[in-house]
Amino acid sequence: MTFRPVKSITEAQATMEGAGVHLYRAFGFHKPREFDPFLLFDDFRNDDPKLFEKGFPWHPHRGIETITYVLDGEVEHGDSLGNRGVLGAGSVQWMTAGSGIMHQEMPRANPRGQMHGFQLWANLPSRLKMTEPRYQDIQGSDIPVIIDDDGTAVKIVTGSFWGKRGPVDGIAADPLYLDISIPPNTRKTFPVDTYANTFAYVFAGKGSFRDASNPYGVRVEKEVAGEEINIRDMTGNRTLVNFDTGDEITVQSGPEGIRFLLISGQPIQEPVAWHGPIVMNTQDELRQAMKDLQNGTFIQDQRQ
């Protein structure tokens, strides 16, 4: 087995999207090849309904897939395919925009006024950019959770892991999407595909991602408020850990334990032409998408 060293550690940055939803963006709109096949990752977490209740009103998508994972609160959704529903805590919505779809997502707080979820955008290869739109709504109770002997819990949203497979299927990037909780002061190693781009997003507790045989890890420095911090220090809330190549990662949890998403996918390695919620391969395709929006032909009739 080959240990995956850490390539970079960054903090998600505060931003606003939709009609004024305050969220944190771990990556997106810059350096699309770095996380290929993934394009964007947002953490929408808040305990003030005024900062998220206006939501994401009707807007278009083409050429990508969006994955919405709700931890707390609810997300009411609708789209041009006629799908309507509410995503509750623990649920996942996987939408293949393909040739074009209009949809809206409206977050709703839990009884304590809190909301928490994630959205990941995955690119589609050129052969599937104009495929028929598709929608999957998976309830939390249908997502398998494996609990290891040491108390480590792994929720498998999609992909195969430890002998089980997640319920979301038919995704072009064939990704692995795991929600992992590790108990306090526990070292754990997880297998990953050598050829897949892989990142972890820490959203609770603290931990260090390093080789168990190398207590000092691989020195990767960042600058925060004028101070240098390296990966020997515990990473915590809203931290994105991007890995280099290898077929396993090691995590040492801190005294509070750690919870993070582990996501990997096969790179598409194609040109990216990107404007907002539309991602194509060429500028001509992007201009055609804009023209389709203007003349009312953005939603393709797949029955022809």
Short mmCIF file of C-alpha atoms in Angstrom, two decimals:
data_model
loop_
_atom_site.label_atom_id
_atom_site.label_comp_id
_atom_site.label_asym_id
_atom_site.label_seq_id
_atom_site.Cartn_x
_atom_site.Cartn_y
_atom_site.Cartn_z
CA MET A 1 0.00 0.00 0.00
CA THR A 2 1.16 3.53 -0.82
CA PHE A 3 0.40 6.35 1.59
CA ARG A 4 -1.16 9.48 0.07
CA PRO A 5 0.67 12.59 1.29
CA VAL A 6 -1.19 15.83 1.77
CA LYS A 7 -0.83 18.16 -1.21
CA SER A 8 -2.51 21.20 0.38
CA ILE A 9 -4.59 22.32 3.35
CA THR A 10 -6.96 25.29 2.97
CA GLU A 11 -9.88 26.83 4.82
CA ALA A 12 -13.32 27.26 3.23
CA GLN A 13 -14.07 30.91 2.49
CA ALA A 14 -17.26 32.78 3.38
CA THR A 15 -19.38 33.83 0.39
CA MET A 16 -23.01 34.32 -0.69
CA GLU A 17 -25.02 32.56 -3.37
CA GLY A 18 -28.62 32.32 -4.55
CA ALA A 19 -30.92 34.98 -3.13
CA GLY A 20 -28.54 35.71 -0.24
CA VAL A 21 -27.54 32.37 1.28
CA HIS A 22 -24.46 32.78 3.49
CA LEU A 23 -22.19 29.76 3.04
CA TYR A 24 -18.55 28.64 2.98
CA ARG A 25 -16.88 27.58 -0.27
CA ALA A 26 -14.04 25.06 -0.06
CA PHE A 27 -13.25 25.30 -3.77
CA GLY A 28 -14.86 26.39 -7.01
CA PHE A 29 -14.53 28.51 -10.18
CA HIS A 30 -10.72 28.40 -10.04
CA LYS A 31 -8.24 25.70 -11.11
CA PRO A 32 -10.89 23.15 -12.24
CA ARG A 33 -8.16 20.62 -13.08
CA GLU A 34 -6.96 20.49 -9.48
CA PHE A 35 -10.10 18.68 -8.26
CA ASP A 36 -11.17 17.14 -11.60
CA PRO A 37 -13.86 15.70 -11.96
CA PHE A 38 -15.23 17.94 -9.20
CA LEU A 39 -15.84 21.62 -9.82
CA LEU A 40 -17.19 23.17 -6.65
CA PHE A 41 -17.86 22.32 -3.01
CA ASP A 42 -20.01 24.43 -0.65
CA ASP A 43 -20.76 24.07 3.06
CA PHE A 44 -24.08 25.78 3.86
CA ARG A 45 -24.32 25.87 7.63
CA ASN A 46 -26.05 28.50 9.73
CA ASP A 47 -28.14 28.99 12.86
CA ASP A 48 -29.79 32.23 11.68
CA PRO A 49 -32.69 31.57 9.25
CA LYS A 50 -32.44 35.11 7.88
CA LEU A 51 -29.08 34.17 6.39
CA PHE A 52 -30.35 31.22 4.35
CA GLU A 53 -34.17 31.13 4.12
CA LYS A 54 -34.33 33.04 0.80
CA GLY A 55 -32.59 30.05 -0.70
CA PHE A 56 -31.69 29.32 -4.30
CA PRO A 57 -34.68 30.32 -6.50
CA TRP A 58 -35.19 28.93 -10.00
CA HIS A 59 -31.94 28.76 -11.97
CA PRO A 60 -30.49 26.70 -14.85
CA HIS A 61 -27.83 23.99 -15.00
CA ARG A 62 -26.24 22.25 -17.97
CA GLY A 63 -23.27 19.93 -18.37
CA ILE A 64 -22.82 18.93 -14.71
CA GLU A 65 -24.20 16.88 -11.85
CA THR A 66 -25.03 18.41 -8.46
CA ILE A 67 -24.98 16.46 -5.20
CA THR A 68 -26.81 17.92 -2.19
CA TYR A 69 -26.29 16.21 1.18
CA VAL A 70 -28.41 17.51 4.07
CA LEU A 71 -27.17 16.97 7.62
CA ASP A 72 -29.73 19.08 9.51
CA GLY A 73 -32.85 21.03 8.65
CA GLU A 74 -34.58 20.50 5.30
CA VAL A 75 -34.30 21.54 1.66
CA GLU A 76 -37.48 21.92 -0.38
CA HIS A 77 -36.77 21.39 -4.07
CA GLY A 78 -38.44 21.44 -7.45
CA ASP A 79 -37.27 21.14 -11.05
CA SER A 80 -38.36 21.32 -14.69
CA LEU A 81 -38.71 17.53 -14.81
CA GLY A 82 -41.69 17.86 -12.48
CA ASN A 83 -39.90 16.53 -9.40
CA ARG A 84 -41.00 18.06 -6.10
CA GLY A 85 -40.12 17.12 -2.56
CA VAL A 86 -38.33 17.84 0.69
CA LEU A 87 -34.88 16.56 1.61
CA GLY A 88 -34.73 15.82 5.33
CA ALA A 89 -31.75 15.33 7.62
CA GLY A 90 -29.41 12.67 6.26
CA SER A 91 -30.92 12.71 2.76
CA VAL A 92 -29.12 13.12 -0.56
CA GLN A 93 -30.25 14.61 -3.87
CA TRP A 94 -28.17 13.77 -6.93
CA MET A 95 -29.21 15.72 -10.02
CA THR A 96 -27.79 15.10 -13.49
CA ALA A 97 -28.40 18.36 -15.34
CA GLY A 98 -27.20 16.99 -18.68
CA SER A 99 -28.67 18.92 -21.62
CA GLY A 100 -30.43 21.36 -19.31
CA ILE A 101 -32.61 21.62 -16.26
CA MET A 102 -34.21 24.40 -14.22
CA HIS A 103 -34.50 23.88 -10.49
CA GLN A 104 -34.76 25.57 -7.13
CA GLU A 105 -33.59 24.64 -3.63
CA MET A 106 -35.07 26.35 -0.58
CA PRO A 107 -33.41 25.55 2.79
CA ARG A 108 -35.59 25.34 5.90
CA ALA A 109 -34.38 25.40 9.49
CA ASN A 110 -34.84 22.70 12.10
CA PRO A 111 -36.90 23.61 15.21
CA ARG A 112 -33.77 25.24 16.71
CA GLY A 113 -33.39 27.52 13.70
CA GLN A 114 -30.38 25.64 12.30
CA MET A 115 -29.55 24.39 8.83
CA HIS A 116 -26.54 22.37 7.62
CA GLY A 117 -25.74 20.74 4.32
CA PHE A 118 -23.22 20.40 1.53
CA GLN A 119 -23.34 20.76 -2.24
CA LEU A 120 -20.80 19.25 -4.61
CA TRP A 121 -20.67 19.81 -8.36
CA ALA A 122 -19.29 17.03 -10.55
CA ASN A 123 -18.37 17.62 -14.17
CA LEU A 124 -19.78 15.55 -17.05
CA PRO A 125 -17.54 14.30 -19.87
CA SER A 126 -18.18 15.70 -23.36
CA ARG A 127 -20.08 12.59 -24.45
CA LEU A 128 -22.63 13.13 -21.66
CA LYS A 129 -22.89 16.94 -21.61
CA MET A 130 -26.19 16.81 -23.49
CA THR A 131 -27.54 13.60 -21.96
CA GLU A 132 -31.09 13.39 -20.67
CA PRO A 133 -31.50 15.07 -17.25
CA ARG A 134 -31.97 12.71 -14.32
CA TYR A 135 -32.81 13.06 -10.68
CA GLN A 136 -32.24 10.83 -7.63
CA ASP A 137 -33.66 11.53 -4.18
CA ILE A 138 -32.24 9.20 -1.51
CA GLN A 139 -33.60 9.13 2.04
CA GLY A 140 -31.13 8.98 4.91
CA SER A 141 -32.52 5.64 6.07
CA ASP A 142 -31.52 4.08 2.73
CA ILE A 143 -27.85 5.06 3.01
CA PRO A 144 -25.75 2.28 4.61
CA VAL A 145 -23.61 2.98 7.66
CA ILE A 146 -20.75 0.67 8.67
CA ILE A 147 -19.49 0.81 12.25
CA ASP A 148 -16.03 -0.69 12.78
CA ASP A 149 -14.83 -2.38 15.97
CA ASP A 150 -13.13 0.80 17.20
CA GLY A 151 -16.31 2.86 16.82
CA THR A 152 -15.43 4.44 13.47
CA ALA A 153 -18.65 5.03 11.50
CA VAL A 154 -18.68 5.31 7.70
CA LYS A 155 -21.80 6.41 5.84
CA ILE A 156 -21.59 5.40 2.17
CA VAL A 157 -23.44 7.85 -0.07
CA THR A 158 -22.05 6.47 -3.31
CA GLY A 159 -19.33 4.06 -4.37
CA SER A 160 -18.15 0.80 -2.81
CA PHE A 161 -16.40 0.69 0.55
CA TRP A 162 -15.72 -2.05 3.10
CA GLY A 163 -17.93 -4.51 1.20
CA LYS A 164 -20.99 -2.27 0.88
CA ARG A 165 -22.21 0.04 -1.87
CA GLY A 166 -24.02 3.35 -1.57
CA PRO A 167 -27.51 3.75 -3.07
CA VAL A 168 -26.71 6.58 -5.51
CA ASP A 169 -25.71 5.04 -8.85
CA GLY A 170 -25.18 5.76 -12.53
CA ILE A 171 -22.90 8.73 -11.87
CA ALA A 172 -20.49 9.55 -14.70
CA ALA A 173 -17.51 10.24 -12.43
CA ASP A 174 -18.07 6.94 -10.54
CA PRO A 175 -17.16 8.74 -7.31
CA LEU A 176 -16.66 7.61 -3.75
CA TYR A 177 -18.55 9.84 -1.28
CA LEU A 178 -18.20 8.94 2.40
CA ASP A 179 -19.23 10.63 5.66
CA ILE A 180 -16.71 9.39 8.25
CA SER A 181 -16.73 9.77 12.04
CA ILE A 182 -13.69 8.62 14.05
CA PRO A 183 -13.70 8.39 17.87
CA PRO A 184 -11.25 10.45 19.98
CA ASN A 185 -7.51 9.66 19.85
CA THR A 186 -7.85 6.97 17.18
CA ARG A 187 -5.62 6.30 14.19
CA LYS A 188 -7.39 4.95 11.12
CA THR A 189 -6.32 4.06 7.58
CA PHE A 190 -8.72 4.08 4.61
CA PRO A 191 -8.16 2.63 1.12
CA VAL A 192 -8.70 4.92 -1.88
CA ASP A 193 -8.33 4.46 -5.64
CA THR A 194 -4.78 5.29 -6.67
CA TYR A 195 -5.93 6.94 -9.89
CA ALA A 196 -8.77 9.03 -8.42
CA ASN A 197 -8.43 12.62 -7.25
CA THR A 198 -9.22 12.63 -3.54
CA PHE A 199 -9.99 15.23 -0.88
CA ALA A 200 -11.30 15.33 2.69
CA TYR A 201 -13.46 18.08 4.18
CA VAL A 202 -13.39 18.32 7.97
CA PHE A 203 -16.56 19.75 9.54
CA ALA A 204 -16.45 18.57 13.16
CA GLY A 205 -13.70 17.78 15.66
CA LYS A 206 -10.02 17.79 14.81
CA GLY A 207 -7.43 15.44 13.38
CA SER A 208 -4.23 15.02 11.41
CA PHE A 209 -3.93 13.33 8.02
CA ARG A 210 -0.51 11.74 7.95
CA ASP A 211 1.31 8.45 7.58
CA ALA A 212 1.22 6.36 10.74
CA SER A 213 4.86 5.42 10.13
CA ASN A 214 5.91 9.07 9.79
CA PRO A 215 4.85 10.99 12.94
CA TYR A 216 5.91 14.30 11.44
CA GLY A 217 3.93 13.89 8.25
CA VAL A 218 4.77 15.74 5.06
CA ARG A 219 5.43 19.39 5.73
CA VAL A 220 2.84 21.52 3.94
CA GLU A 221 2.60 25.07 5.16
CA LYS A 222 -0.08 27.73 4.90
CA GLU A 223 -0.29 31.20 6.27
CA VAL A 224 -3.03 32.24 8.68
CA ALA A 225 -2.91 35.67 10.32
CA GLY A 226 0.81 35.86 9.66
CA GLU A 227 1.62 32.52 11.28
CA GLU A 228 2.87 29.38 9.60
CA ILE A 229 0.94 26.22 10.35
CA ASN A 230 1.90 22.76 9.10
CA ILE A 231 0.06 19.49 8.95
CA ARG A 232 1.54 18.33 12.23
CA ASP A 233 -1.10 20.61 13.77
CA MET A 234 -4.63 19.27 13.93
CA THR A 235 -6.96 20.34 11.12
CA GLY A 236 -10.46 21.33 12.23
CA ASN A 237 -13.76 22.90 11.25
CA ARG A 238 -14.21 23.82 7.55
CA THR A 239 -10.77 22.54 6.52
CA LEU A 240 -10.18 21.12 3.04
CA VAL A 241 -7.39 18.54 2.75
CA ASN A 242 -6.31 17.79 -0.81
CA PHE A 243 -4.28 14.60 -1.28
CA ASP A 244 -1.51 13.64 -3.66
CA THR A 245 -1.37 10.18 -5.29
CA GLY A 246 -1.42 6.89 -3.40
CA ASP A 247 -3.89 4.18 -2.41
CA GLU A 248 -4.54 4.88 1.27
CA ILE A 249 -4.91 7.78 3.68
CA THR A 250 -4.25 7.78 7.42
CA VAL A 251 -6.12 9.91 9.95
CA GLN A 252 -5.23 10.52 13.60
CA SER A 253 -8.23 11.94 15.43
CA GLY A 254 -7.87 14.49 18.22
CA PRO A 255 -9.31 14.41 21.74
CA GLU A 256 -12.79 15.34 20.42
CA GLY A 257 -12.74 12.84 17.56
CA ILE A 258 -13.17 13.97 13.98
CA ARG A 259 -15.90 13.93 11.32
CA PHE A 260 -15.19 14.57 7.67
CA LEU A 261 -16.32 13.84 4.14
CA LEU A 262 -13.94 11.74 2.03
CA ILE A 263 -14.61 12.20 -1.69
CA SER A 264 -12.76 10.85 -4.72
CA GLY A 265 -13.41 10.53 -8.44
CA GLN A 266 -11.73 9.69 -11.72
CA PRO A 267 -10.43 12.81 -13.52
CA ILE A 268 -12.08 13.56 -16.87
CA GLN A 269 -9.10 15.51 -18.24
CA GLU A 270 -11.11 17.55 -20.75
CA PRO A 271 -11.24 21.30 -21.46
CA VAL A 272 -13.60 23.29 -19.22
CA ALA A 273 -15.66 26.28 -20.41
CA TRP A 274 -17.52 27.56 -17.36
CA HIS A 275 -20.05 30.30 -16.73
CA GLY A 276 -21.99 30.17 -13.44
CA PRO A 277 -24.18 27.03 -13.33
CA ILE A 278 -23.31 25.97 -16.89
CA VAL A 279 -20.14 23.99 -17.63
CA MET A 280 -19.27 22.93 -21.19
CA ASN A 281 -16.08 22.02 -23.07
CA THR A 282 -15.77 24.98 -25.45
CA GLN A 283 -16.66 28.65 -25.55
CA ASP A 284 -18.89 27.96 -28.57
CA GLU A 285 -20.89 25.45 -26.53
CA LEU A 286 -21.14 27.96 -23.71
CA ARG A 287 -22.40 30.66 -26.09
CA GLN A 288 -24.97 28.22 -27.46
CA ALA A 289 -26.20 27.49 -23.93
CA MET A 290 -26.62 31.22 -23.29
CA LYS A 291 -28.48 31.58 -26.58
CA ASP A 292 -30.75 28.66 -25.64
CA LEU A 293 -31.56 30.37 -22.34
CA GLN A 294 -32.48 33.59 -24.15
CA ASN A 295 -34.67 32.02 -26.82
CA GLY A 296 -36.45 29.50 -24.59
CA THR A 297 -34.89 26.31 -25.97
CA PHE A 298 -32.64 25.54 -22.98
CA ILE A 299 -34.86 22.64 -21.84
CA GLN A 300 -34.45 19.99 -24.53
CA ASP A 301 -37.32 17.73 -25.59
CA GLN A 302 -35.79 14.29 -25.04
CA ARG A 303 -38.81 12.51 -26.56
CA GLN A 304 -37.91 13.49 -30.13
#
